[in-house]
């Protein structure tokens, strides 16, 4: 398989990048009144506008050729048909099976996985209804009031992000709390206000070996037993979500209280599985299904839409264009919707754990920049924090702006004010303010020539900052499903375009292994290991002064 940089489309894009770097988006808009119509797509519930990206017709067709030459269509079929495209771990990649609302068979190793998916969904439904309906009783025969979801990374970020996004659709049936940090302050803070008689713990870990999650789960059991004083009460207050039944048994959770998933579900793509149980407990099973339905719509769109209108593919192509060709090494995610406030954190794992890699499929060093650093926060808060950098910093950070047409809660003029900021920021980042405009403005304000000369350079905004705008109808369960699935398929396409295996995460294993060695040094007498002088000095300082 030849390296991507040897493809004719890649070479053509390199040449185009040299040309486009001399262009200003303002000029491209002025030259082509049809730019918005040309570079935007609409599907039910989503308007996707990428006309403010630094591309022209030629670049767009070169990008589409890149998708063709990298065989995206074949890879896409491989993923949807259960081939083991996570080849470093020999696993299929089938989060799409979890939301396959058509229920068409999907085979892995000669077995249709859909009956497994449906059985687990039925189990989630029954459990959710029992807990929410007040029939699941604790050790003192009281119904559950609080759910504590313990998990980290993919076993936390997805469910928590969706729970936050759908808060306004939840009734008062249950409170759901999340604990991900092994810093005991988080767990203690949550448990402080809870009644063990009415608290249910959901311990979510695909492997059931993740140290942070296991530590939190063990402390939760300890807290619980201090109150309940009866081992058998655990069965009424602890359930698990995992692929590892041996470990859940060893931990003391009965098999009937374990919700399963499979090795073909990657952690960061797992919220559609039983890992999403806390979502279903919070907003109800029907709404959880709506999240799956929204994602399924995007799966259909991704599979059946031509490349030039295929939103997740275009998202990936633009990302590759921005980072590998234009040299922008960061990307901001800026939701103008409070409900999506955790989206940047969620996408950090999604994109960076998937594609933050340095070798190709064949294990050779990639000779181009791969994915950008993903960061962000709600746009409005960002405006008063880091937008100065986005507007006038001397590195360009392309950004995704995400908003909805209708607010989840209508409070007077708030939504119009919010959206006016969204439109203003994307416009300002594109147009900027040139010298002539600054001069005219300062003159109109009665400034002297000397004052103008002093201020001029400071007030110039170069503009030409690429943005994509995504407008949802309203942030509801379906919309959340659609949005996440768009990004998931973007991540998949990025991997193929960059020739990177998106579904493993060897890079996080190194730190994990070292931490467990050092843990023994901190917790056991007489254990010490060789370290560099900095690490040795830090450990010694900690041990001597803790
Ligand atoms: O440390 C990274 C990671 O392996 C993620 O990929 C995963 O989502 C997270 O840890 C949690 O893993 P688990 O669900 O097995 O506890």
Coordinates of C-alpha atoms and ligand atoms in Angstrom, one line a residue:
X1 CA 0.0 0.0 0.0
X2 CA 1.6 3.3 -1.1
X3 CA 2.0 6.1 1.3
X4 CA -0.8 8.8 1.1
X5 CA 1.7 11.5 0.1
X6 CA 2.5 9.5 -3.1
X7 CA -1.1 9.7 -4.3
X8 CA -1.8 12.1 -7.2
X9 CA -4.6 13.8 -5.2
X10 CA -2.3 14.4 -2.3
X11 CA 0.4 15.9 -4.5
X12 CA -2.3 18.1 -6.2
X13 CA -3.5 19.2 -2.7
X14 CA 0.0 20.1 -1.7
X15 CA 0.3 22.4 -4.7
X16 CA -3.1 23.9 -4.0
X17 CA -2.2 24.6 -0.4
X18 CA 0.7 26.8 -1.6
X19 CA -1.8 28.8 -3.7
X20 CA -4.6 28.9 -1.1
X21 CA -2.3 30.1 1.6
X22 CA -2.1 33.3 -0.4
X23 CA -5.9 33.6 -0.6
X24 CA -8.3 35.4 1.7
X25 CA -11.7 33.9 2.4
X26 CA -13.2 37.4 2.1
X27 CA -12.0 37.5 -1.5
X28 CA -13.3 34.0 -2.2
X29 CA -16.7 35.0 -1.0
X30 CA -16.6 38.2 -3.0
X31 CA -15.7 36.2 -6.2
X32 CA -18.4 33.6 -5.8
X33 CA -21.9 34.6 -4.6
X34 CA -23.0 31.0 -4.7
X35 CA -20.3 29.9 -2.2
X36 CA -22.7 29.2 0.7
X37 CA -25.1 27.2 -1.6
X38 CA -22.1 25.3 -3.0
X39 CA -20.3 24.5 0.2
X40 CA -23.2 23.6 2.5
X41 CA -25.4 20.5 2.9
X42 CA -28.7 19.9 4.6
X43 CA -30.0 16.7 6.0
X44 CA -33.0 16.3 8.4
X45 CA -32.2 18.2 11.6
X46 CA -28.7 19.4 10.4
X47 CA -27.4 22.3 8.4
X48 CA -23.7 21.9 7.7
X49 CA -22.0 25.0 6.3
X50 CA -18.3 24.7 5.4
X51 CA -18.2 27.7 3.1
X52 CA -16.0 29.5 5.6
X53 CA -13.2 27.0 5.1
X54 CA -10.3 28.0 3.0
X55 CA -11.1 25.9 0.0
X56 CA -12.2 26.6 -3.6
X57 CA -13.8 24.4 -6.2
X58 CA -10.5 22.9 -7.3
X59 CA -9.4 22.0 -3.7
X60 CA -12.8 20.5 -3.0
X61 CA -12.6 18.2 -6.0
X62 CA -9.1 17.2 -5.1
X63 CA -10.3 16.4 -1.6
X64 CA -13.0 14.2 -3.0
X65 CA -10.4 12.5 -5.2
X66 CA -8.3 11.9 -2.1
X67 CA -11.3 10.1 -0.6
X68 CA -11.7 8.0 -3.7
X69 CA -8.0 7.2 -4.0
X70 CA -7.8 6.2 -0.3
X71 CA -10.7 3.8 -0.9
X72 CA -13.0 5.1 1.8
X73 CA -16.0 3.3 0.3
X74 CA -14.3 -0.1 0.7
X75 CA -13.2 0.6 4.2
X76 CA -16.7 1.9 5.1
X77 CA -18.2 -1.4 3.9
X78 CA -15.6 -3.3 5.9
X79 CA -16.6 -1.5 9.0
X80 CA -20.3 -1.9 8.6
X81 CA -20.0 -5.6 7.7
X82 CA -18.0 -6.5 10.7
X83 CA -14.5 -7.0 9.2
X84 CA -11.7 -6.8 11.7
X85 CA -10.5 -3.3 10.7
X86 CA -8.9 -2.8 14.2
X87 CA -6.1 -5.0 13.0
X88 CA -3.6 -4.3 15.8
X89 CA -6.1 -5.9 18.2
X90 CA -7.8 -8.2 15.7
X91 CA -11.2 -6.8 16.4
X92 CA -14.2 -5.7 14.4
X93 CA -15.4 -2.1 14.9
X94 CA -19.1 -2.3 15.3
X95 CA -20.6 0.6 17.3
X96 CA -22.9 0.9 14.3
X97 CA -24.4 -2.5 15.2
X98 CA -25.5 -1.0 18.5
X99 CA -27.8 1.4 16.8
X100 CA -28.7 -0.6 13.8
X101 CA -32.4 0.2 14.0
X102 CA -33.0 -1.7 10.7
X103 CA -31.9 -4.8 12.6
X104 CA -30.3 -6.2 9.4
X105 CA -27.8 -9.0 10.2
X106 CA -24.2 -8.0 10.9
X107 CA -21.8 -10.9 11.1
X108 CA -18.7 -11.3 13.2
X109 CA -16.8 -14.6 13.0
X110 CA -19.8 -16.1 11.3
X111 CA -22.3 -15.0 14.0
X112 CA -25.0 -12.4 13.6
X113 CA -24.4 -9.9 16.4
X114 CA -27.9 -8.3 16.2
X115 CA -29.6 -10.8 18.5
X116 CA -26.9 -10.1 21.2
X117 CA -27.5 -6.4 20.8
X118 CA -31.3 -6.8 21.0
X119 CA -31.1 -9.0 24.1
X120 CA -28.9 -6.5 25.9
X121 CA -31.2 -3.6 24.9
X122 CA -34.2 -5.6 26.3
X123 CA -32.3 -6.1 29.5
X124 CA -31.5 -2.4 29.7
X125 CA -35.2 -1.6 29.1
X126 CA -36.4 -4.0 31.8
X127 CA -33.9 -2.8 34.3
X128 CA -34.4 0.9 33.6
X129 CA -38.2 0.6 33.8
X130 CA -37.9 -1.3 37.1
X131 CA -35.6 1.3 38.7
X132 CA -37.4 4.3 37.3
X133 CA -40.8 2.8 38.2
X134 CA -39.7 2.3 41.8
X135 CA -39.9 -1.5 41.7
X136 CA -36.2 -2.1 42.1
X137 CA -35.8 -1.9 45.9
X138 CA -32.8 -1.4 48.1
X139 CA -31.8 -3.4 51.2
X140 CA -34.3 -1.5 53.3
X141 CA -37.1 -1.9 50.6
X142 CA -36.8 1.7 49.4
X143 CA -36.8 2.7 45.7
X144 CA -33.7 4.1 44.1
X145 CA -33.3 7.9 44.1
X146 CA -29.7 8.4 43.2
X147 CA -27.5 6.6 40.6
X148 CA -23.7 6.9 40.9
X149 CA -22.1 6.1 37.6
X150 CA -18.4 5.1 38.1
X151 CA -16.2 4.9 35.0
X152 CA -13.5 6.8 33.2
X153 CA -12.6 7.7 29.6
X154 CA -15.0 6.1 27.2
X155 CA -16.9 4.6 30.1
X156 CA -17.7 8.1 31.4
X157 CA -17.4 10.9 28.9
X158 CA -20.1 9.7 26.4
X159 CA -22.7 8.9 29.0
X160 CA -22.0 12.0 31.0
X161 CA -21.9 14.3 28.0
X162 CA -25.3 12.9 26.8
X163 CA -26.8 13.1 30.3
X164 CA -25.8 16.8 30.5
X165 CA -27.1 17.4 27.0
X166 CA -30.5 15.9 27.8
X167 CA -30.9 17.3 31.3
X168 CA -33.9 19.3 30.3
X169 CA -35.8 16.2 29.2
X170 CA -35.3 14.4 32.5
X171 CA -38.0 14.1 35.0
X172 CA -37.5 14.1 38.8
X173 CA -37.4 10.3 39.0
X174 CA -33.7 9.9 39.6
X175 CA -30.5 11.9 40.1
X176 CA -27.5 10.7 38.2
X177 CA -24.0 11.5 39.4
X178 CA -20.7 10.7 37.7
X179 CA -17.4 9.7 39.3
X180 CA -14.4 9.3 37.0
X181 CA -11.4 10.8 38.9
X182 CA -9.4 8.6 41.2
X183 CA -8.9 11.8 43.3
X184 CA -11.1 10.7 46.2
X185 CA -12.4 14.2 46.5
X186 CA -14.8 13.6 43.7
X187 CA -16.3 10.4 45.1
X188 CA -16.4 11.8 48.6
X189 CA -18.2 14.9 47.3
X190 CA -20.8 12.8 45.6
X191 CA -21.4 10.4 48.5
X192 CA -21.5 13.1 51.1
X193 CA -25.1 13.9 50.2
X194 CA -26.4 10.4 49.4
X195 CA -28.4 7.9 51.3
X196 CA -27.0 4.4 50.9
X197 CA -30.5 2.9 51.2
X198 CA -31.6 4.7 48.0
X199 CA -28.4 4.7 46.0
X200 CA -27.6 2.5 43.1
X201 CA -24.0 2.2 41.7
X202 CA -23.3 1.5 38.1
X203 CA -19.7 0.4 37.7
X204 CA -18.8 0.8 34.0
X205 CA -15.5 -0.6 32.7
X206 CA -15.1 -2.5 29.5
X207 CA -12.1 -4.3 30.9
X208 CA -13.0 -4.1 34.6
X209 CA -9.3 -3.7 35.3
X210 CA -9.0 0.1 35.0
X211 CA -7.3 1.2 38.2
X212 CA -9.1 4.4 38.7
X213 CA -12.5 2.9 38.2
X214 CA -11.7 -0.2 40.4
X215 CA -10.4 2.0 43.1
X216 CA -13.5 4.2 43.1
X217 CA -15.8 1.1 43.0
X218 CA -14.0 -0.5 45.9
X219 CA -14.3 2.7 48.0
X220 CA -18.0 2.9 47.0
X221 CA -18.5 -0.7 48.3
X222 CA -16.7 0.2 51.5
X223 CA -18.9 3.3 52.0
X224 CA -22.0 1.3 51.3
X225 CA -21.1 -1.6 53.6
X226 CA -20.3 0.8 56.4
X227 CA -23.9 1.7 56.4
X228 CA -25.6 -1.5 55.2
X229 CA -23.5 -3.9 57.2
X230 CA -24.6 -6.8 55.1
X231 CA -22.7 -8.3 52.2
X232 CA -25.7 -9.6 50.4
X233 CA -27.1 -6.1 50.1
X234 CA -24.5 -5.4 47.4
X235 CA -26.6 -7.3 44.9
X236 CA -29.4 -4.6 45.3
X237 CA -27.1 -1.6 45.0
X238 CA -24.3 -2.5 42.5
X239 CA -24.6 -3.3 38.9
X240 CA -21.8 -3.5 36.3
X241 CA -21.3 -2.9 32.6
X242 CA -18.3 -4.8 31.2
X243 CA -17.1 -7.4 28.8
X244 CA -15.1 -9.2 31.6
X245 CA -17.4 -11.5 33.5
X246 CA -14.5 -13.1 35.4
X247 CA -13.5 -9.8 36.8
X248 CA -17.1 -8.6 37.7
X249 CA -17.6 -11.9 39.5
X250 CA -14.3 -11.6 41.3
X251 CA -15.4 -8.1 42.3
X252 CA -18.6 -9.5 43.8
X253 CA -21.3 -8.5 41.3
X254 CA -23.7 -11.2 40.5
X255 CA -24.0 -12.2 36.8
X256 CA -27.6 -11.1 36.5
X257 CA -26.5 -7.6 37.5
X258 CA -23.9 -7.4 34.8
X259 CA -24.8 -5.7 31.5
X260 CA -22.5 -6.9 28.8
X261 CA -20.8 -5.4 25.8
X262 CA -18.4 -7.0 23.3
X263 CA -14.8 -6.5 22.2
X264 CA -16.0 -5.1 18.9
X265 CA -17.2 -2.0 20.8
X266 CA -14.4 0.5 21.4
X267 CA -14.5 2.3 24.7
X268 CA -14.8 5.8 23.1
X269 CA -17.5 4.6 20.8
X270 CA -19.5 2.7 23.5
X271 CA -22.2 5.1 24.7
X272 CA -24.7 3.3 22.4
X273 CA -24.1 0.0 24.4
X274 CA -25.0 -0.7 28.0
X275 CA -22.3 1.9 28.8
X276 CA -25.2 4.2 28.1
X277 CA -27.2 2.7 31.0
X278 CA -27.0 5.8 33.1
X279 CA -28.4 7.8 30.2
X280 CA -31.4 5.5 30.0
X281 CA -31.8 5.6 33.8
X282 CA -31.8 9.4 33.7
X283 CA -34.0 10.2 30.7
X284 CA -35.9 6.9 30.2
X285 CA -35.3 4.1 27.8
X286 CA -37.5 5.6 25.1
X287 CA -35.3 8.7 24.9
X288 CA -32.2 6.5 24.9
X289 CA -33.6 4.8 21.9
X290 CA -34.1 8.1 20.2
X291 CA -30.4 8.8 20.7
X292 CA -29.7 5.6 18.8
X293 CA -32.2 6.5 16.1
X294 CA -30.5 9.8 15.5
X295 CA -27.2 8.0 15.1
X296 CA -28.7 5.4 12.8
X297 CA -30.0 8.2 10.5
X298 CA -26.4 9.4 10.2
X299 CA -25.1 5.8 9.6
X300 CA -27.6 5.7 6.7
X301 CA -26.4 9.1 5.4
X302 CA -22.8 8.1 5.7
X303 CA -23.3 4.9 3.8
X304 CA -25.6 6.1 1.1
X305 CA -24.6 9.7 0.2
X306 CA -22.2 10.6 -2.6
X307 CA -18.8 11.8 -1.4
X308 CA -19.5 15.5 -2.3
X309 CA -22.5 15.6 0.0
X310 CA -21.4 13.2 2.7
X311 CA -21.1 15.3 5.8
X312 CA -18.8 13.2 8.0
X313 CA -16.5 12.6 5.1
X314 CA -16.4 16.3 4.3
X315 CA -15.6 17.0 8.0
X316 CA -12.7 14.6 7.8
X317 CA -11.4 15.9 4.5
X318 CA -11.5 19.5 5.9
X319 CA -9.7 18.4 9.0
X320 CA -6.9 16.7 6.9
X321 CA -6.8 19.8 4.6
X322 CA -6.4 22.1 7.6
X323 CA -3.8 20.1 9.4
X324 CA -1.8 18.1 6.9
X325 CA -1.8 20.7 4.1
X326 CA -2.4 24.2 5.6
X327 CA -0.4 23.3 8.8
X328 CA -3.0 24.2 11.4
X329 CA -2.2 21.9 14.3
X330 CA -5.2 22.7 16.6
X331 CA -8.9 22.7 16.2
X332 CA -11.5 24.3 18.5
X333 CA -14.9 22.9 19.2
X334 CA -17.3 25.7 20.2
X335 CA -20.8 24.8 21.1
X336 CA -23.2 27.7 21.3
X337 CA -25.6 25.6 23.4
X338 CA -25.2 25.0 27.1
X339 CA -26.5 21.5 26.7
X340 CA -23.4 20.6 24.7
X341 CA -21.0 22.0 27.2
X342 CA -19.2 18.6 27.5
X343 CA -18.9 18.0 23.8
X344 CA -15.3 19.4 23.5
X345 CA -14.1 17.0 26.3
X346 CA -15.9 14.1 24.7
X347 CA -14.4 14.8 21.3
X348 CA -10.9 15.2 22.7
X349 CA -11.0 11.5 23.5
X350 CA -12.9 10.6 20.3
X351 CA -10.4 12.3 17.9
X352 CA -7.1 12.3 19.8
X353 CA -7.2 8.8 21.3
X354 CA -8.3 7.5 17.9
X355 CA -6.0 9.4 15.5
X356 CA -3.3 10.9 17.6
X357 CA -0.8 8.5 16.2
X358 CA 2.5 8.6 14.4
X359 CA 2.7 5.5 12.2
X360 CA 0.7 4.3 9.2
X361 CA -1.2 1.0 8.9
X362 CA 2.1 -0.6 7.9
X363 CA 3.9 0.8 10.9
X364 CA 6.0 3.4 9.0
X365 CA 6.4 6.9 10.3
X366 CA 3.7 9.2 8.8
X367 CA 5.5 11.9 6.8
X368 CA 2.7 14.5 7.4
X369 CA 0.9 16.1 10.3
X370 CA -1.9 13.9 11.5
X371 CA -4.8 15.1 13.6
X372 CA -4.9 18.4 15.4
X373 CA -5.1 19.1 19.1
X374 CA -8.8 19.3 19.9
X375 CA -9.9 21.7 22.5
X376 CA -12.7 24.1 23.3
X377 CA -15.6 25.1 25.6
X378 CA -19.0 26.7 25.2
X379 CA -18.6 29.5 22.6
X380 CA -20.0 32.3 24.7
X381 CA -17.7 31.5 27.7
X382 CA -14.8 31.1 25.2
X383 CA -15.5 34.5 23.8
X384 CA -14.6 36.0 27.2
X385 CA -11.6 33.8 27.7
X386 CA -9.6 32.7 24.6
X387 CA -11.3 34.2 21.5
X388 CA -8.7 37.0 21.6
X389 CA -6.2 34.2 20.5
X390 CA -8.6 32.9 17.9
X391 CA -9.0 36.4 16.3
X392 CA -5.5 37.8 16.6
X393 CA -3.1 35.1 17.8
X394 CA -0.3 34.4 15.3
X395 CA -1.4 30.7 14.8
X396 CA -4.6 29.9 13.1
X397 CA -7.0 27.6 14.8
X398 CA -9.9 26.3 12.6
X399 CA -13.1 25.9 14.6
X400 CA -16.4 24.1 14.6
X401 CA -19.3 26.3 15.7
X402 CA -22.3 24.3 16.8
X403 CA -25.7 25.7 17.7
X404 CA -29.4 25.0 17.5
X405 CA -32.3 26.8 15.9
X406 CA -34.5 26.4 18.9
X407 CA -33.5 26.6 22.6
X408 CA -34.3 23.7 24.9
X409 CA -35.8 26.2 27.2
X410 CA -37.3 29.4 25.9
X411 CA -36.2 32.3 28.1
X412 CA -37.1 35.6 26.5
X413 CA -34.5 36.9 24.0
X414 CA -31.7 34.7 25.2
X415 CA -31.5 32.5 22.2
X416 CA -31.4 35.3 19.7
X417 CA -28.7 37.0 21.7
X418 CA -26.7 33.7 21.8
X419 CA -27.1 33.1 18.1
X420 CA -26.2 36.6 17.2
X421 CA -22.9 35.9 18.9
X422 CA -22.5 32.7 16.9
X423 CA -23.1 34.5 13.6
X424 CA -21.0 37.5 14.5
X425 CA -18.0 35.4 15.5
X426 CA -17.9 33.2 12.4
X427 CA -18.3 36.3 10.3
X428 CA -15.6 38.2 12.1
X429 CA -13.2 35.3 12.0
X430 CA -13.6 35.1 8.3
X431 CA -13.6 38.8 7.3
X432 CA -11.4 40.3 10.0
X433 CA -10.9 44.1 9.9
X434 CA -8.3 45.5 7.6
X435 CA -6.2 48.7 7.8
X436 CA -8.6 50.8 5.8
X437 CA -11.6 49.8 8.0
X438 CA -9.6 50.5 11.2
X439 CA -8.6 53.9 9.9
X440 CA -12.1 54.8 8.8
X441 CA -13.5 53.7 12.2
X442 CA -10.9 55.7 14.2
X443 CA -11.3 58.7 12.1
X444 CA -15.1 58.6 12.5
X445 CA -14.4 58.5 16.3
X446 CA -12.5 61.7 16.1
X447 CA -9.0 60.3 16.8
X448 CA -6.0 62.3 15.8
X449 CA -3.5 61.1 13.2
X450 CA -1.0 60.3 15.9
X451 CA -3.5 58.3 17.9
X452 CA -4.5 56.4 14.8
X453 CA -0.9 55.5 14.0
X454 CA -0.5 54.2 17.5
X455 CA -3.6 52.1 17.5
X456 CA -3.7 50.9 13.9
X457 CA -1.7 47.6 14.1
X458 CA -3.3 46.6 17.3
X459 CA -6.8 46.9 15.9
X460 CA -6.2 45.1 12.7
X461 CA -7.8 41.6 12.5
X462 CA -6.4 39.6 9.7
X463 CA -9.5 37.4 9.5
X464 CA -9.2 34.4 7.2
X465 CA -9.7 32.0 10.1
X466 CA -11.6 28.9 8.8
X467 CA -14.7 27.8 10.6
X468 CA -17.5 25.3 10.0
X469 CA -21.0 26.0 11.2
X470 CA -23.3 23.2 12.3
X471 CA -26.9 24.1 13.0
X472 CA -29.1 21.6 14.6
X473 CA -32.9 22.0 14.9
X474 CA -33.0 21.7 18.7
X475 CA -30.7 19.7 21.0
X476 CA -32.9 16.7 21.7
X477 CA -32.1 13.0 22.0
X478 CA -32.2 12.5 18.2
X479 CA -30.0 15.5 17.5
X480 CA -27.4 14.4 20.1
X481 CA -27.3 11.0 18.4
X482 CA -26.9 12.6 15.0
X483 CA -24.2 14.9 16.1
X484 CA -22.1 12.3 17.9
X485 CA -22.4 9.9 14.9
X486 CA -21.3 12.6 12.5
X487 CA -18.1 13.1 14.5
X488 CA -17.6 9.3 14.9
X489 CA -17.7 8.8 11.2
X490 CA -15.5 11.8 10.7
X491 CA -12.9 10.2 13.0
X492 CA -13.2 6.9 11.0
X493 CA -12.6 8.7 7.7
X494 CA -9.7 10.7 9.1
X495 CA -8.0 7.5 10.0
X496 CA -8.4 6.1 6.5
X497 CA -7.4 9.3 4.9
X498 CA -4.3 9.5 7.1
X499 CA -3.6 5.7 7.0
X500 CA -3.9 5.4 10.7
X501 CA -5.4 2.6 12.8
X502 CA -8.1 4.6 14.7
X503 CA -9.3 1.9 17.0
X504 CA -6.5 1.0 19.2
X505 CA -4.8 3.2 21.9
X506 CA -1.4 1.8 22.7
X507 CA -0.3 5.3 23.7
X508 CA -2.3 5.2 26.9
X509 CA -0.8 1.9 28.0
X510 CA 2.7 3.2 28.7
X511 CA 1.6 5.6 31.4
X512 CA -0.8 3.0 32.9
X513 CA 2.0 0.4 33.2
X514 CA 4.4 2.9 34.8
X515 CA 1.8 4.2 37.3
X516 CA 1.1 0.7 38.6
X517 CA 4.9 0.2 39.2
X518 CA 5.2 3.5 41.0
X519 CA 2.0 2.9 43.0
X520 CA 3.8 0.0 44.7
X521 CA 6.7 2.3 45.6
X522 CA 4.2 4.7 47.2
X523 CA 2.1 2.2 49.0
X524 CA 4.5 -0.7 50.0
X525 CA 7.5 -0.6 52.3
X526 CA 10.9 -1.2 50.8
X527 CA 9.8 -1.1 47.1
X528 CA 11.9 1.1 44.9
X529 CA 12.7 1.1 41.2
X530 CA 15.2 2.9 39.1
X531 CA 14.1 6.3 37.7
X532 CA 15.6 9.3 36.1
X533 CA 16.7 11.9 38.7
X534 CA 13.6 14.1 38.2
X535 CA 11.1 11.3 38.8
X536 CA 13.2 9.9 41.6
X537 CA 13.4 13.4 43.2
X538 CA 9.7 14.0 42.9
X539 CA 8.8 10.6 44.4
X540 CA 11.2 11.1 47.3
X541 CA 9.8 14.6 48.0
X542 CA 6.3 13.2 48.0
X543 CA 7.1 10.3 50.3
X544 CA 9.1 12.5 52.7
X545 CA 6.5 15.2 52.9
X546 CA 3.1 13.7 52.4
Ligands
LIG1 O1 -7.0 4.8 29.1 C1 -7.7 4.8 28.0 C2 -8.9 3.8 28.0 O2 -8.4 2.5 27.7 C3 -9.9 4.2 27.1 O3 -9.7 3.8 25.8 C4 -11.2 3.7 27.7 O4 -12.3 4.4 27.2 C5 -10.9 4.0 29.1 O5 -9.5 3.7 29.3 C6 -11.7 3.1 30.1 O6 -11.5 1.8 29.9 P1 -12.4 0.7 30.6 O7 -13.8 0.9 30.1 O8 -11.9 -0.6 30.3 O9 -12.4 1.0 32.1

